[in-house]
mmCIF file of C-alpha atoms and ligand atoms in Angstrom:
data_model
loop_
_atom_site.group_PDB
_atom_site.id
_atom_site.type_symbol
_atom_site.label_atom_id
_atom_site.label_comp_id
_atom_site.label_asym_id
_atom_site.label_seq_id
_atom_site.Cartn_x
_atom_site.Cartn_y
_atom_site.Cartn_z
ATOM 1 C CA MET A 1 132.217 94.208 106.379
ATOM 2 C CA GLU A 2 129.203 94.703 104.365
ATOM 3 C CA ALA A 3 129.331 97.615 101.967
ATOM 4 C CA VAL A 4 127.189 100.228 103.179
ATOM 5 C CA PHE A 5 123.893 100.710 100.389
ATOM 6 C CA SER A 6 121.894 103.908 100.336
ATOM 7 C CA PRO A 7 118.475 103.550 99.005
ATOM 8 C CA PRO A 8 118.754 105.094 95.230
ATOM 9 C CA CYS A 9 115.162 107.349 95.662
ATOM 10 C CA PRO A 10 114.982 110.207 97.223
ATOM 11 C CA TYR A 11 111.522 109.997 98.838
ATOM 12 C CA TYR A 12 112.366 106.880 100.314
ATOM 13 C CA LYS A 13 111.768 107.522 104.127
ATOM 14 C CA LYS A 14 108.829 109.546 103.414
ATOM 15 C CA CYS A 15 106.647 107.097 100.944
ATOM 16 C CA GLY A 16 106.590 103.995 102.200
ATOM 17 C CA GLY A 17 105.989 102.569 99.085
ATOM 18 C CA CYS A 18 109.333 100.402 98.844
ATOM 19 C CA GLN A 19 109.810 98.614 101.952
ATOM 20 C CA LEU A 20 113.046 96.925 100.764
ATOM 21 C CA GLN A 21 115.125 99.998 99.422
ATOM 22 C CA LYS A 22 117.817 99.656 101.964
ATOM 23 C CA LEU A 23 118.618 96.446 100.296
ATOM 24 C CA PRO A 24 120.689 95.978 97.043
ATOM 25 C CA TYR A 25 118.538 93.874 94.561
ATOM 26 C CA GLU A 26 120.315 90.725 94.826
ATOM 27 C CA GLU A 27 119.754 90.909 98.418
ATOM 28 C CA GLN A 28 115.969 91.870 98.362
ATOM 29 C CA LEU A 29 115.742 88.486 96.114
ATOM 30 C CA ARG A 30 117.825 86.114 98.647
ATOM 31 C CA ARG A 31 115.423 87.911 101.322
ATOM 32 C CA LYS A 32 112.043 86.832 99.271
ATOM 33 C CA ASN A 33 113.662 83.291 98.635
ATOM 34 C CA GLY A 34 113.786 83.043 102.075
ATOM 35 C CA ARG A 35 110.490 84.135 103.242
ATOM 36 C CA CYS A 36 108.947 81.335 100.477
ATOM 37 C CA ILE A 37 111.217 78.796 102.048
ATOM 38 C CA ALA A 38 109.971 79.456 105.642
ATOM 39 C CA LEU A 39 105.928 79.566 104.423
ATOM 40 C CA LEU A 40 105.843 77.251 101.762
ATOM 41 C CA GLY A 41 108.820 74.958 102.096
ATOM 42 C CA GLU A 42 106.766 72.403 103.853
ATOM 43 C CA PHE A 43 104.968 71.548 101.151
ATOM 44 C CA CYS A 44 107.642 71.345 98.427
ATOM 45 C CA HIS A 45 111.347 72.181 97.432
ATOM 46 C CA VAL A 46 111.117 75.820 96.318
ATOM 47 C CA GLU A 47 113.193 77.127 93.457
ATOM 48 C CA PRO A 48 115.107 80.320 93.288
ATOM 49 C CA ILE A 49 113.306 83.020 92.817
ATOM 50 C CA LEU A 50 113.231 84.722 89.034
ATOM 51 C CA GLY A 51 114.483 88.411 89.636
ATOM 52 C CA MET A 52 114.678 91.044 86.700
ATOM 53 C CA GLU A 53 117.777 92.026 85.230
ATOM 54 C CA GLU A 54 116.711 96.047 85.631
ATOM 55 C CA PRO A 55 114.438 96.251 88.512
ATOM 56 C CA PHE A 56 113.452 99.981 87.636
ATOM 57 C CA ARG A 57 110.558 101.322 85.835
ATOM 58 C CA TYR A 58 108.476 98.499 86.102
ATOM 59 C CA ARG A 59 105.340 99.757 87.158
ATOM 60 C CA ASN A 60 102.926 99.876 83.961
ATOM 61 C CA LYS A 61 100.251 101.643 86.047
ATOM 62 C CA VAL A 62 100.276 104.634 88.515
ATOM 63 C CA HIS A 63 97.887 106.304 91.029
ATOM 64 C CA ALA A 64 98.819 110.096 91.930
ATOM 65 C CA ALA A 65 96.281 111.440 94.524
ATOM 66 C CA PHE A 66 95.486 114.996 94.644
ATOM 67 C CA ALA A 67 94.506 117.608 97.225
ATOM 68 C CA LEU A 68 95.376 120.618 98.958
ATOM 69 C CA ASP A 69 98.945 120.829 100.679
ATOM 70 C CA ASN A 70 99.142 122.391 104.486
ATOM 71 C CA ARG A 71 99.049 125.874 102.709
ATOM 72 C CA ARG A 72 96.589 124.989 100.745
ATOM 73 C CA ARG A 73 97.921 124.935 97.576
ATOM 74 C CA PRO A 74 97.076 122.114 95.024
ATOM 75 C CA THR A 75 99.192 119.157 94.958
ATOM 76 C CA CYS A 76 99.805 115.680 93.991
ATOM 77 C CA GLY A 77 101.703 112.411 94.640
ATOM 78 C CA ILE A 78 101.877 108.953 96.982
ATOM 79 C CA TYR A 79 99.743 108.708 100.112
ATOM 80 C CA GLN A 80 102.067 108.420 103.344
ATOM 81 C CA PRO A 81 101.288 104.967 104.653
ATOM 82 C CA GLY A 82 98.480 105.046 107.025
ATOM 83 C CA SER A 83 98.199 109.221 106.713
ATOM 84 C CA HIS A 84 96.226 111.296 104.011
ATOM 85 C CA ALA A 85 99.125 113.682 104.008
ATOM 86 C CA ILE A 86 100.363 113.390 100.506
ATOM 87 C CA VAL A 87 104.300 112.784 99.601
ATOM 88 C CA PRO A 88 104.921 115.004 95.903
ATOM 89 C CA VAL A 89 106.544 112.382 94.026
ATOM 90 C CA GLU A 90 107.520 113.714 90.669
ATOM 91 C CA ASP A 91 109.128 110.864 89.240
ATOM 92 C CA CYS A 92 109.031 106.972 90.996
ATOM 93 C CA LEU A 93 112.199 104.635 90.074
ATOM 94 C CA ILE A 94 109.925 102.069 89.943
ATOM 95 C CA GLU A 95 106.916 103.482 87.478
ATOM 96 C CA ASP A 96 106.940 104.143 83.829
ATOM 97 C CA ALA A 97 108.377 107.365 83.162
ATOM 98 C CA ALA A 98 105.857 108.158 80.531
ATOM 99 C CA CYS A 99 102.925 107.618 82.953
ATOM 100 C CA ASP A 100 104.799 109.934 85.332
ATOM 101 C CA ALA A 101 105.177 112.533 82.757
ATOM 102 C CA VAL A 102 101.584 112.300 81.885
ATOM 103 C CA ILE A 103 100.738 112.976 85.662
ATOM 104 C CA ARG A 104 102.842 115.942 85.849
ATOM 105 C CA THR A 105 101.665 117.568 82.643
ATOM 106 C CA ILE A 106 97.758 117.148 84.282
ATOM 107 C CA ARG A 107 99.026 118.670 87.568
ATOM 108 C CA ASP A 108 100.274 121.616 85.808
ATOM 109 C CA MET A 109 97.250 122.407 83.505
ATOM 110 C CA LEU A 110 95.053 122.733 86.549
ATOM 111 C CA PRO A 111 95.038 126.343 87.061
ATOM 112 C CA ALA A 112 94.686 127.283 83.253
ATOM 113 C CA PHE A 113 91.610 124.952 82.980
ATOM 114 C CA LYS A 114 90.317 126.231 86.203
ATOM 115 C CA ILE A 115 90.243 122.478 87.667
ATOM 116 C CA LYS A 116 90.088 122.530 91.573
ATOM 117 C CA VAL A 117 91.788 119.795 93.292
ATOM 118 C CA PHE A 118 89.063 118.107 96.232
ATOM 119 C CA ASP A 119 89.820 119.155 99.465
ATOM 120 C CA GLU A 120 88.542 116.237 102.340
ATOM 121 C CA ARG A 121 88.058 119.238 105.053
ATOM 122 C CA SER A 122 85.907 121.288 103.082
ATOM 123 C CA GLY A 123 84.431 119.022 100.549
ATOM 124 C CA SER A 124 84.949 121.291 97.948
ATOM 125 C CA GLY A 125 86.751 120.932 94.777
ATOM 126 C CA TRP A 126 86.415 118.265 91.688
ATOM 127 C CA LEU A 127 89.672 116.384 90.937
ATOM 128 C CA ARG A 128 90.382 113.406 93.518
ATOM 129 C CA HIS A 129 93.026 111.390 91.833
ATOM 130 C CA VAL A 130 94.270 110.431 88.212
ATOM 131 C CA LEU A 131 95.333 106.822 87.182
ATOM 132 C CA VAL A 132 97.455 106.235 84.452
ATOM 133 C CA ARG A 133 98.391 102.849 82.478
ATOM 134 C CA ARG A 134 100.668 102.449 79.493
ATOM 135 C CA GLY A 135 100.745 99.486 77.220
ATOM 136 C CA PHE A 136 104.477 98.597 77.424
ATOM 137 C CA ALA A 137 104.238 96.542 74.424
ATOM 138 C CA THR A 138 101.808 99.384 72.468
ATOM 139 C CA GLY A 139 102.653 102.267 73.987
ATOM 140 C CA GLU A 140 98.956 103.143 74.320
ATOM 141 C CA ILE A 141 98.030 105.414 77.249
ATOM 142 C CA LEU A 142 94.704 105.259 79.470
ATOM 143 C CA VAL A 143 93.815 108.238 81.841
ATOM 144 C CA VAL A 144 91.402 108.271 84.083
ATOM 145 C CA LEU A 145 90.439 111.291 85.857
ATOM 146 C CA VAL A 146 88.689 110.573 89.219
ATOM 147 C CA ALA A 147 86.298 113.242 90.217
ATOM 148 C CA VAL A 148 83.567 113.949 92.571
ATOM 149 C CA SER A 149 80.754 115.239 90.157
ATOM 150 C CA PRO A 150 80.032 114.551 86.135
ATOM 151 C CA ILE A 151 80.455 118.455 85.488
ATOM 152 C CA PHE A 152 83.660 119.177 83.841
ATOM 153 C CA GLN A 153 83.557 122.559 82.107
ATOM 154 C CA LEU A 154 86.363 123.102 79.913
ATOM 155 C CA GLN A 155 86.531 119.419 78.994
ATOM 156 C CA LYS A 156 86.882 119.540 75.353
ATOM 157 C CA PRO A 157 90.133 121.794 75.612
ATOM 158 C CA PHE A 158 91.599 120.024 78.305
ATOM 159 C CA VAL A 159 91.233 116.809 76.279
ATOM 160 C CA LYS A 160 92.871 118.636 73.373
ATOM 161 C CA ALA A 161 95.640 119.847 75.073
ATOM 162 C CA LEU A 162 96.135 116.908 77.044
ATOM 163 C CA THR A 163 96.076 114.326 73.906
ATOM 164 C CA GLU A 164 98.153 116.770 72.011
ATOM 165 C CA LYS A 165 101.125 117.220 74.755
ATOM 166 C CA HIS A 166 100.881 113.066 74.593
ATOM 167 C CA PRO A 167 99.862 111.653 71.362
ATOM 168 C CA GLU A 168 100.542 108.136 72.999
ATOM 169 C CA ILE A 169 96.915 108.614 74.933
ATOM 170 C CA ARG A 170 94.231 106.467 73.165
ATOM 171 C CA SER A 171 91.792 106.973 75.874
ATOM 172 C CA VAL A 172 90.555 109.115 78.446
ATOM 173 C CA VAL A 173 88.096 108.219 81.242
ATOM 174 C CA LEU A 174 86.073 110.385 83.782
ATOM 175 C CA ASN A 175 85.411 108.210 86.890
ATOM 176 C CA LEU A 176 83.018 109.223 89.537
ATOM 177 C CA ASN A 177 83.622 108.623 93.116
ATOM 178 C CA ASP A 178 81.930 110.783 95.622
ATOM 179 C CA ARG A 179 82.485 108.550 98.435
ATOM 180 C CA PHE A 180 84.813 109.053 101.554
ATOM 181 C CA GLY A 181 86.815 105.755 102.088
ATOM 182 C CA PRO A 182 90.109 104.562 100.366
ATOM 183 C CA VAL A 183 88.788 102.764 97.739
ATOM 184 C CA VAL A 184 89.780 105.067 94.433
ATOM 185 C CA LEU A 185 87.872 104.187 91.864
ATOM 186 C CA GLY A 186 83.724 104.390 91.655
ATOM 187 C CA THR A 187 81.552 102.522 89.404
ATOM 188 C CA ARG A 188 80.275 105.283 87.144
ATOM 189 C CA GLU A 189 82.165 106.091 84.104
ATOM 190 C CA LYS A 190 82.381 108.501 81.279
ATOM 191 C CA VAL A 191 84.377 107.987 78.407
ATOM 192 C CA LEU A 192 86.163 111.559 77.455
ATOM 193 C CA TYR A 193 87.995 110.287 74.564
ATOM 194 C CA GLY A 194 88.935 106.867 72.284
ATOM 195 C CA PRO A 195 87.293 103.844 73.053
ATOM 196 C CA GLY A 196 87.693 103.833 76.918
ATOM 197 C CA PHE A 197 90.237 101.295 77.077
ATOM 198 C CA ILE A 198 93.933 100.419 75.939
ATOM 199 C CA GLU A 199 95.412 97.374 74.502
ATOM 200 C CA ASP A 200 98.604 95.600 75.407
ATOM 201 C CA VAL A 201 100.385 92.798 74.153
ATOM 202 C CA LEU A 202 101.500 89.634 76.315
ATOM 203 C CA CYS A 203 102.773 86.337 75.889
ATOM 204 C CA SER A 204 102.227 86.497 71.763
ATOM 205 C CA HIS A 205 98.234 87.923 72.544
ATOM 206 C CA ARG A 206 96.807 90.978 72.656
ATOM 207 C CA PHE A 207 94.678 92.638 75.159
ATOM 208 C CA ARG A 208 92.067 95.150 76.148
ATOM 209 C CA ILE A 209 92.258 96.635 79.265
ATOM 210 C CA SER A 210 89.660 99.062 80.810
ATOM 211 C CA PRO A 211 90.166 101.160 83.855
ATOM 212 C CA ARG A 212 88.506 99.029 86.290
ATOM 213 C CA SER A 213 89.754 95.337 85.202
ATOM 214 C CA PHE A 214 92.879 94.259 87.034
ATOM 215 C CA TYR A 215 96.128 93.804 85.195
ATOM 216 C CA GLN A 216 99.468 92.713 86.262
ATOM 217 C CA ILE A 217 101.575 95.646 86.812
ATOM 218 C CA ASN A 218 105.051 94.622 85.789
ATOM 219 C CA PRO A 219 104.636 93.282 82.187
ATOM 220 C CA VAL A 220 108.098 91.961 81.993
ATOM 221 C CA GLN A 221 107.819 89.537 85.060
ATOM 222 C CA THR A 222 104.174 89.036 84.010
ATOM 223 C CA GLU A 223 105.422 87.207 81.016
ATOM 224 C CA LYS A 224 107.480 84.974 82.834
ATOM 225 C CA LEU A 225 105.005 84.113 85.526
ATOM 226 C CA TYR A 226 102.271 83.277 82.562
ATOM 227 C CA ARG A 227 104.974 80.751 80.658
ATOM 228 C CA CYS A 228 105.647 78.998 84.162
ATOM 229 C CA ALA A 229 102.144 79.104 85.175
ATOM 230 C CA VAL A 230 101.153 77.304 81.545
ATOM 231 C CA ASP A 231 104.542 74.983 81.675
ATOM 232 C CA LEU A 232 103.540 73.517 84.814
ATOM 233 C CA ALA A 233 99.655 72.881 83.898
ATOM 234 C CA GLY A 234 101.500 70.224 81.556
ATOM 235 C CA LEU A 235 98.943 70.779 78.711
ATOM 236 C CA THR A 236 98.437 68.239 75.862
ATOM 237 C CA GLY A 237 95.587 69.881 73.694
ATOM 238 C CA LYS A 238 93.058 68.061 74.908
ATOM 239 C CA GLU A 239 92.032 69.285 78.494
ATOM 240 C CA THR A 240 89.035 71.430 79.481
ATOM 241 C CA VAL A 241 90.474 74.414 81.511
ATOM 242 C CA LEU A 242 89.163 76.228 84.365
ATOM 243 C CA ASP A 243 91.035 80.089 84.622
ATOM 244 C CA ALA A 244 89.956 81.120 88.001
ATOM 245 C CA TYR A 245 89.888 84.596 89.067
ATOM 246 C CA CYS A 246 91.025 85.087 85.409
ATOM 247 C CA GLY A 247 90.505 89.105 85.450
ATOM 248 C CA ILE A 248 90.552 89.987 81.643
ATOM 249 C CA GLY A 249 91.549 86.179 80.940
ATOM 250 C CA THR A 250 95.426 86.541 80.223
ATOM 251 C CA ILE A 251 96.320 83.226 81.853
ATOM 252 C CA GLY A 252 93.286 81.344 79.962
ATOM 253 C CA ILE A 253 94.368 82.976 76.602
ATOM 254 C CA THR A 254 97.730 82.473 76.949
ATOM 255 C CA ALA A 255 97.162 78.942 77.663
ATOM 256 C CA SER A 256 94.209 78.557 75.010
ATOM 257 C CA ASP A 257 96.609 76.862 71.822
ATOM 258 C CA GLN A 258 97.679 74.545 74.151
ATOM 259 C CA ALA A 259 94.038 72.975 75.744
ATOM 260 C CA LYS A 260 90.579 71.999 74.364
ATOM 261 C CA GLN A 261 88.567 74.894 76.141
ATOM 262 C CA ILE A 262 89.254 77.376 78.333
ATOM 263 C CA ILE A 263 86.413 78.145 80.948
ATOM 264 C CA GLY A 264 87.434 81.347 82.824
ATOM 265 C CA VAL A 265 85.834 82.911 85.861
ATOM 266 C CA GLU A 266 85.803 86.503 87.345
ATOM 267 C CA LEU A 267 83.817 88.610 89.764
ATOM 268 C CA ASN A 268 84.490 92.012 88.266
ATOM 269 C CA ARG A 269 81.851 92.563 85.280
ATOM 270 C CA ASP A 270 84.171 94.777 83.522
ATOM 271 C CA ALA A 271 86.956 92.473 83.142
ATOM 272 C CA VAL A 272 85.120 89.506 82.048
ATOM 273 C CA ARG A 273 83.501 92.187 79.256
ATOM 274 C CA ASP A 274 87.110 92.542 78.110
ATOM 275 C CA ALA A 275 87.898 88.864 78.731
ATOM 276 C CA ILE A 276 85.241 88.230 76.101
ATOM 277 C CA GLY A 277 86.788 90.995 74.073
ATOM 278 C CA ASN A 278 89.866 89.751 74.351
ATOM 279 C CA ALA A 279 89.213 85.937 73.128
ATOM 280 C CA LYS A 280 87.437 87.744 70.215
ATOM 281 C CA LEU A 281 90.340 89.993 69.420
ATOM 282 C CA ASN A 282 92.873 87.205 68.996
ATOM 283 C CA GLY A 283 89.950 84.934 67.187
ATOM 284 C CA LEU A 284 90.001 82.450 69.952
ATOM 285 C CA LYS A 285 86.950 80.378 69.553
ATOM 286 C CA ASN A 286 87.471 77.815 72.308
ATOM 287 C CA CYS A 287 87.564 80.476 75.469
ATOM 288 C CA TRP A 288 84.668 81.287 77.435
ATOM 289 C CA PHE A 289 83.943 83.624 80.332
ATOM 290 C CA THR A 290 81.861 83.731 82.884
ATOM 291 C CA ALA A 291 81.047 86.647 85.615
ATOM 292 C CA GLY A 292 80.440 85.634 89.333
ATOM 293 C CA ASP A 293 82.085 84.475 92.738
ATOM 294 C CA ALA A 294 84.758 81.810 91.973
ATOM 295 C CA GLY A 295 83.632 79.779 94.774
ATOM 296 C CA GLU A 296 79.785 79.808 93.782
ATOM 297 C CA TYR A 297 81.361 78.807 90.371
ATOM 298 C CA MET A 298 83.370 75.647 91.468
ATOM 299 C CA GLU A 299 80.433 74.563 93.588
ATOM 300 C CA GLN A 300 78.227 74.299 90.466
ATOM 301 C CA THR A 301 80.880 72.602 88.942
ATOM 302 C CA ALA A 302 81.366 69.947 91.037
ATOM 303 C CA ARG A 303 77.354 69.701 91.567
ATOM 304 C CA SER A 304 77.120 69.378 87.516
ATOM 305 C CA GLY A 305 79.762 66.632 87.226
ATOM 306 C CA LEU A 306 81.990 68.531 84.943
ATOM 307 C CA ARG A 307 85.113 67.815 85.633
ATOM 308 C CA PRO A 308 88.486 69.979 84.117
ATOM 309 C CA GLU A 309 91.433 68.343 84.236
ATOM 310 C CA VAL A 310 93.525 71.492 85.074
ATOM 311 C CA VAL A 311 92.201 74.390 87.020
ATOM 312 C CA PHE A 312 94.590 77.800 87.323
ATOM 313 C CA LEU A 313 93.408 79.989 90.200
ATOM 314 C CA ASP A 314 95.133 83.408 90.894
ATOM 315 C CA PRO A 315 93.039 84.980 93.749
ATOM 316 C CA PRO A 316 93.342 88.057 95.435
ATOM 317 C CA ARG A 317 95.913 88.634 98.044
ATOM 318 C CA SER A 318 93.291 87.716 100.721
ATOM 319 C CA GLY A 319 93.468 84.271 98.806
ATOM 320 C CA SER A 320 90.790 81.523 97.686
ATOM 321 C CA ASP A 321 88.009 80.587 100.121
ATOM 322 C CA GLU A 322 86.817 77.302 101.576
ATOM 323 C CA ARG A 323 83.735 77.114 99.309
ATOM 324 C CA PHE A 324 85.958 77.262 95.949
ATOM 325 C CA LEU A 325 88.718 74.687 97.893
ATOM 326 C CA ARG A 326 86.189 72.167 98.622
ATOM 327 C CA SER A 327 84.866 71.889 95.674
ATOM 328 C CA LEU A 328 88.093 71.895 93.906
ATOM 329 C CA LEU A 329 88.597 69.142 95.824
ATOM 330 C CA LYS A 330 85.173 67.364 94.931
ATOM 331 C CA CYS A 331 85.832 68.143 91.014
ATOM 332 C CA ALA A 332 89.169 66.293 91.413
ATOM 333 C CA PRO A 333 91.061 68.009 88.352
ATOM 334 C CA GLU A 334 94.430 66.172 87.810
ATOM 335 C CA ARG A 335 96.352 69.328 88.054
ATOM 336 C CA VAL A 336 96.061 72.362 89.888
ATOM 337 C CA VAL A 337 98.372 75.548 89.213
ATOM 338 C CA TYR A 338 97.992 77.900 91.991
ATOM 339 C CA VAL A 339 99.396 81.478 91.027
ATOM 340 C CA SER A 340 99.616 83.779 94.301
ATOM 341 C CA CYS A 341 100.684 86.981 95.398
ATOM 342 C CA ASP A 342 100.936 86.500 99.071
ATOM 343 C CA PRO A 343 102.984 83.529 100.313
ATOM 344 C CA ALA A 344 101.373 83.217 103.680
ATOM 345 C CA THR A 345 97.355 82.850 102.322
ATOM 346 C CA LEU A 346 99.123 80.807 99.791
ATOM 347 C CA ALA A 347 100.153 78.209 102.734
ATOM 348 C CA ARG A 348 96.879 78.766 104.266
ATOM 349 C CA ASP A 349 95.463 77.099 101.571
ATOM 350 C CA LEU A 350 98.303 74.989 100.528
ATOM 351 C CA LYS A 351 97.503 73.262 103.700
ATOM 352 C CA ILE A 352 93.695 72.628 102.505
ATOM 353 C CA LEU A 353 94.624 70.993 99.419
ATOM 354 C CA THR A 354 97.284 68.899 100.608
ATOM 355 C CA ALA A 355 95.301 67.276 103.200
ATOM 356 C CA GLY A 356 92.498 66.698 100.496
ATOM 357 C CA GLY A 357 94.733 64.611 98.227
ATOM 358 C CA TYR A 358 96.870 67.036 96.259
ATOM 359 C CA ARG A 359 100.767 66.938 96.259
ATOM 360 C CA ALA A 360 102.771 70.439 95.734
ATOM 361 C CA GLU A 361 105.630 69.208 93.217
ATOM 362 C CA LYS A 362 107.252 72.676 92.375
ATOM 363 C CA ILE A 363 106.987 75.936 93.803
ATOM 364 C CA GLN A 364 108.566 78.783 91.641
ATOM 365 C CA PRO A 365 108.530 82.254 93.228
ATOM 366 C CA VAL A 366 108.623 85.253 90.814
ATOM 367 C CA ASP A 367 109.583 88.652 91.696
ATOM 368 C CA MET A 368 106.836 90.752 90.245
ATOM 369 C CA PHE A 369 107.654 93.552 92.758
ATOM 370 C CA PRO A 370 111.475 94.466 93.066
ATOM 371 C CA TRP A 371 112.214 96.920 95.819
ATOM 372 C CA THR A 372 108.750 96.172 97.793
ATOM 373 C CA GLU A 373 108.301 93.246 100.036
ATOM 374 C CA HIS A 374 105.524 91.805 98.133
ATOM 375 C CA VAL A 375 106.231 88.033 96.318
ATOM 376 C CA GLU A 376 104.436 86.358 93.596
ATOM 377 C CA SER A 377 104.495 82.390 93.335
ATOM 378 C CA VAL A 378 103.150 79.794 91.215
ATOM 379 C CA VAL A 379 102.697 76.386 92.629
ATOM 380 C CA ARG A 380 102.074 73.029 90.574
ATOM 381 C CA LEU A 381 99.854 70.492 92.462
ATOM 382 C CA ILE A 382 98.981 66.733 91.241
ATOM 383 C CA ARG A 383 95.952 64.608 92.446
ATOM 384 C CA GLN A 384 97.608 61.711 94.140
HETATM 385 N N1 SAH B 1 94.606 86.374 86.424
HETATM 386 C C1 SAH B 1 94.321 87.502 86.652
HETATM 387 C C2 SAH B 1 93.757 88.388 87.373
HETATM 388 C C3 SAH B 1 94.092 88.034 89.028
HETATM 389 S S1 SAH B 1 94.074 89.297 90.386
HETATM 390 C C4 SAH B 1 95.599 88.022 85.796
HETATM 391 O O1 SAH B 1 96.611 87.815 86.011
HETATM 392 O O2 SAH B 1 95.414 89.329 85.385
HETATM 393 C C5 SAH B 1 92.593 88.209 91.188
HETATM 394 C C6 SAH B 1 91.216 88.564 90.273
HETATM 395 O O3 SAH B 1 90.432 88.032 91.228
HETATM 396 C C7 SAH B 1 90.776 90.064 90.005
HETATM 397 O O4 SAH B 1 90.786 90.083 88.658
HETATM 398 C C8 SAH B 1 89.320 90.184 91.310
HETATM 399 O O5 SAH B 1 88.406 90.848 90.626
HETATM 400 C C9 SAH B 1 89.003 88.674 91.100
HETATM 401 N N2 SAH B 1 88.498 88.270 92.196
HETATM 402 C C10 SAH B 1 88.447 88.851 93.637
HETATM 403 N N3 SAH B 1 87.459 88.040 94.325
HETATM 404 C C11 SAH B 1 86.679 87.157 93.208
HETATM 405 C C12 SAH B 1 85.991 86.110 93.270
HETATM 406 N N4 SAH B 1 85.578 85.764 94.756
HETATM 407 N N5 SAH B 1 85.634 85.109 92.638
HETATM 408 C C13 SAH B 1 86.053 85.676 91.407
HETATM 409 N N6 SAH B 1 87.135 86.460 91.012
HETATM 410 C C14 SAH B 1 87.288 87.246 92.063
#
């Protein structure tokens, strides 16, 4: 008989963030492996998933929504799935403890600094969300206050009190979001304290991270993921490498000492600015970054006759698109390393690449999101 396993988190039933809490960690890994084999097994053998030794407190980015509860008292926590009700999570087993502590401090400071939380029903109040990111290697903390207006009367004393309580805070940024809808961050920002970003170290390189740039949320597993991706690229030092959907340039920069040059393309301009800064921060002269749609860039590359020998692609959950994949086939790089956070869209895209003359040689799942059902995988494809 199987032993009964109790979910370790008291918020499990209400929160819904960790769909696999009913399963012991080993069982979660088996289940993720099974899902990868079912979706990707037709392309090649799937390696056993790389799990975490300590699958807790891995999230370096914490988001808390602020609102009024049923009795119109300010509260903060996680949105219940499919609703606007907030589960007042004080301390989450997968989130970094220091990030959670900063959010609790901010919550407790609200009355003294006359900060009203935004109320969607009446449209009154000011603070909507708080986002906290922490560099695991550096300990630096970035706090983003998301509010509906730039007017923050007690800004100076608030920032002073907050940074005194948490000296690891390197930057505090005010982000304006006055639109309804699910998007947390608006497009306008004001730096209230520090340089407006933090730095972290991954795979022996230093990275600066701005509020709106993508950065992998599980640094322990990201190192395994990137090392695996770079290994699978089989670089010799002579290649021109395209890092598509490059974010702040982390994969390309990690591979840069094993390639002739790296060209990164990314849609988010803040992330591109970070990527350019990151090449400089690491003293790299062989990394170039450009802002734009990866599909459009790939099409131009195919037209120009430039032929990268290796292409990394790491698209969002929705996967890549036909425009990118068709132009990739035209460019015909010798090796493609596809990093994916959704095996279903990965399978869809692999169909196009394998029909177009590539063969999947290795598939390595990595558990970036323990206790949730999400699975990350890396695939090495070789041109036939
Ligand atoms: N490789 C990076 C980022 C991966 S996340 C890392 O490991 O950190 C996916 C990235 O794709 C995000 O930074 C997102 O802004 C970017 N993106 C989304 N759609 C895009 C598109 N059409 N063209 C280029 N980049 C895109």
